[in-house]
Short mmCIF file of C-alpha atoms in Angstrom, two decimals:
data_model
loop_
_atom_site.label_atom_id
_atom_site.label_comp_id
_atom_site.label_asym_id
_atom_site.label_seq_id
_atom_site.Cartn_x
_atom_site.Cartn_y
_atom_site.Cartn_z
CA UNK A 1 -15.81 5.18 -6.55
CA UNK A 2 -13.12 8.02 -7.19
CA UNK A 3 -11.91 9.75 -4.31
CA UNK A 4 -10.74 13.32 -3.88
CA UNK A 5 -6.81 13.82 -3.37
CA UNK A 6 -5.19 15.89 -0.62
CA UNK A 7 -3.11 18.76 -1.79
CA UNK A 8 -0.15 20.17 0.09
CA UNK A 9 0.34 21.32 2.27
CA UNK A 10 -2.13 19.22 4.32
CA UNK A 11 -1.46 17.89 8.06
CA UNK A 12 -2.07 14.83 6.97
CA UNK A 13 0.34 13.98 4.73
CA UNK A 14 2.86 14.42 6.88
CA UNK A 15 1.94 12.20 9.10
CA UNK A 16 3.23 8.16 10.04
CA UNK A 17 0.05 6.14 9.01
CA UNK A 18 -1.01 3.48 11.53
CA UNK A 19 -0.44 -0.49 10.24
CA UNK A 20 -3.41 -2.32 8.83
CA UNK A 21 -4.23 -5.05 11.62
CA UNK A 22 -6.62 -6.91 9.97
CA UNK A 23 -7.67 -7.34 6.35
CA UNK A 24 -11.55 -5.99 5.79
CA UNK A 25 -13.98 -5.40 2.99
CA UNK A 26 -13.97 -1.73 4.18
CA UNK A 27 -10.06 -2.03 3.82
CA UNK A 28 -10.52 -4.11 0.18
CA UNK A 29 -13.10 -1.10 -1.07
CA UNK A 30 -10.72 1.89 -0.35
CA UNK A 31 -8.00 -0.08 -2.60
CA UNK A 32 -10.16 -0.42 -5.44
CA UNK A 33 -11.32 3.48 -4.63
CA UNK A 34 -7.54 4.58 -4.56
CA UNK A 35 -6.74 2.65 -7.95
CA UNK A 36 -9.68 4.34 -9.63
CA UNK A 37 -8.72 7.62 -8.17
CA UNK A 38 -4.58 6.76 -9.61
CA UNK A 39 -6.18 5.98 -13.14
CA UNK A 40 -8.03 8.84 -13.52
CA UNK A 41 -6.00 11.37 -12.11
CA UNK A 42 -3.57 10.17 -14.00
CA UNK A 43 -0.65 8.30 -12.05
CA UNK A 44 1.15 5.25 -11.54
CA UNK A 45 1.17 5.38 -7.76
CA UNK A 46 -1.44 6.44 -4.62
CA UNK A 47 -0.87 6.34 -1.02
CA UNK A 48 -3.92 6.34 1.29
CA UNK A 49 -3.09 9.63 3.41
CA UNK A 50 -3.33 11.27 -0.15
CA UNK A 51 -6.64 10.40 0.13
CA UNK A 52 -7.33 11.55 4.10
CA UNK A 53 -6.95 7.87 5.52
CA UNK A 54 -3.84 7.25 7.90
CA UNK A 55 -3.30 3.73 7.02
CA UNK A 56 -0.31 1.35 5.48
CA UNK A 57 -1.85 1.39 1.72
CA UNK A 58 -0.43 1.74 -1.50
CA UNK A 59 -1.85 1.32 -5.14
CA UNK A 60 0.65 1.29 -8.07
CA UNK A 61 0.77 0.24 -12.02
CA UNK A 62 4.06 1.70 -13.97
CA UNK A 63 2.95 -0.14 -17.11
CA UNK A 64 2.61 2.83 -19.35
CA UNK A 65 3.49 1.14 -22.78
CA UNK A 66 0.55 1.70 -25.06
CA UNK A 67 -1.14 -1.77 -25.60
CA UNK A 68 0.21 -3.50 -22.62
CA UNK A 69 -1.93 -5.02 -20.10
CA UNK A 70 -1.88 -2.85 -17.15
CA UNK A 71 -0.12 -4.62 -14.00
CA UNK A 72 -2.08 -3.33 -10.63
CA UNK A 73 -0.85 -3.44 -7.17
CA UNK A 74 -2.76 -3.01 -3.55
CA UNK A 75 0.00 -3.23 -0.98
CA UNK A 76 -1.06 -3.31 2.53
CA UNK A 77 1.81 -2.69 5.14
CA UNK A 78 4.47 -2.32 2.50
CA UNK A 79 7.92 -2.42 3.47
CA UNK A 80 11.37 -2.32 2.10
CA UNK A 81 13.18 -5.15 3.22
CA UNK A 82 16.85 -3.92 1.40
CA UNK A 83 18.14 -1.53 -0.87
CA UNK A 84 20.39 -2.05 -3.85
CA UNK A 85 24.15 0.26 -3.40
CA UNK A 86 23.26 1.47 -6.86
CA UNK A 87 20.82 4.47 -7.17
CA UNK A 88 18.96 5.90 -9.88
CA UNK A 89 17.56 9.73 -10.17
CA UNK A 90 14.15 10.06 -11.70
CA UNK A 91 12.18 13.27 -11.96
CA UNK A 92 9.24 12.98 -9.69
CA UNK A 93 6.01 14.08 -9.48
CA UNK A 94 3.04 13.89 -7.18
CA UNK A 95 -1.03 13.72 -7.31
CA UNK A 96 -1.21 15.35 -4.13
CA UNK A 97 1.70 18.43 -5.97
CA UNK A 98 0.46 18.55 -9.05
CA UNK A 99 2.41 20.28 -11.92
CA UNK A 100 5.33 20.26 -10.01
CA UNK A 101 8.44 17.72 -10.48
CA UNK A 102 11.82 17.87 -9.64
CA UNK A 103 15.19 14.81 -9.44
CA UNK A 104 15.22 12.47 -6.27
CA UNK A 105 17.95 9.93 -6.33
CA UNK A 106 17.15 6.86 -4.41
CA UNK A 107 18.17 2.97 -4.16
CA UNK A 108 17.82 1.29 -8.07
CA UNK A 109 16.11 -2.21 -7.09
CA UNK A 110 14.44 -3.03 -3.44
CA UNK A 111 13.07 -5.58 -2.47
CA UNK A 112 9.63 -4.94 -1.08
CA UNK A 113 7.04 -7.00 1.56
CA UNK A 114 3.80 -6.70 1.74
CA UNK A 115 -0.07 -7.88 2.53
CA UNK A 116 -2.58 -8.59 -0.13
CA UNK A 117 -5.71 -7.84 -0.72
CA UNK A 118 -6.74 -11.49 -0.03
CA UNK A 119 -4.11 -11.34 3.36
CA UNK A 120 -1.47 -12.86 1.94
CA UNK A 121 2.16 -11.71 2.39
CA UNK A 122 4.25 -11.25 -1.18
CA UNK A 123 7.31 -10.02 -1.87
CA UNK A 124 9.18 -9.12 -4.75
CA UNK A 125 11.78 -7.37 -6.41
CA UNK A 126 11.35 -3.97 -7.89
CA UNK A 127 14.12 -1.73 -10.13
CA UNK A 128 13.49 1.11 -12.36
CA UNK A 129 10.44 3.21 -12.17
CA UNK A 130 8.67 0.48 -10.13
CA UNK A 131 11.55 1.07 -7.45
CA UNK A 132 10.97 4.67 -7.53
CA UNK A 133 7.86 4.64 -7.17
CA UNK A 134 7.13 1.92 -4.69
CA UNK A 135 9.55 4.20 -2.21
CA UNK A 136 8.06 7.21 -3.25
CA UNK A 137 4.41 5.62 -2.37
CA UNK A 138 6.26 4.12 0.85
CA UNK A 139 7.32 7.39 1.73
CA UNK A 140 4.14 8.78 1.98
CA UNK A 141 3.28 6.50 4.95
CA UNK A 142 5.82 7.37 6.90
CA UNK A 143 4.77 11.43 6.30
CA UNK A 144 7.48 11.89 3.33
CA UNK A 145 7.05 13.66 0.00
CA UNK A 146 9.77 13.88 -2.35
CA UNK A 147 9.77 17.86 -2.14
CA UNK A 148 11.85 16.99 1.26
CA UNK A 149 14.22 15.01 -0.85
CA UNK A 150 15.01 18.91 -2.14
CA UNK A 151 17.01 21.58 -1.01
CA UNK A 152 15.07 23.64 1.12
CA UNK A 153 14.81 26.86 -1.00
CA UNK A 154 13.01 24.47 -3.80
CA UNK A 155 11.36 23.12 -1.42
CA UNK A 156 9.57 26.74 -0.14
CA UNK A 157 9.27 27.44 -4.07
CA UNK A 158 7.09 24.37 -4.79
CA UNK A 159 4.92 24.74 -1.26
CA UNK A 160 4.49 28.54 -1.79
CA UNK A 161 2.95 27.53 -5.20
CA UNK A 162 1.01 24.85 -3.82
CA UNK A 163 -0.53 27.09 -1.16
CA UNK A 164 -1.56 29.37 -3.58
CA UNK A 165 -3.26 27.15 -6.00
CA UNK A 166 -5.09 25.47 -2.99
CA UNK A 167 -6.33 29.17 -2.21
CA UNK A 168 -6.86 29.38 -5.74
CA UNK A 169 -9.45 26.70 -5.70
CA UNK A 170 -11.00 27.34 -2.87
CA UNK A 171 -11.52 30.68 -4.25
CA UNK A 172 -13.34 28.69 -7.10
#
């Protein structure tokens, strides 16, 4: 089931999410809904707070090449266990901040540990776009948005545009 994506500024997007303590069918259904929502948007990542749920859960799939099999990942309690000294800069966007993009510099490679939908611990090294995406989504779980990496003026301009967009959408 597709869910509504919260738009910035929304106080829920600035909250630190609670760890998932037990795997439930409800959480698995949420993860499936989040994947459907992400693909529909379309996006390459989505965090639970973006759909109004303050649990440590992200989904992502950075496969973009035509004809290549999708690789959906569901991560409960994801954490970065190490990051490279090498940095990469990508132009980031966010489904909660539509049509706004900015360059963000992050570690080029990260090792991530998480719990999968079956309750098993997983670890993987991510690089390139996958590394940027997983860091962006984990930031959401800590109440941080990609615009928080920008200079204050640029962040204010984007926030004003989003406030205006939300007003226009509310009017219908």
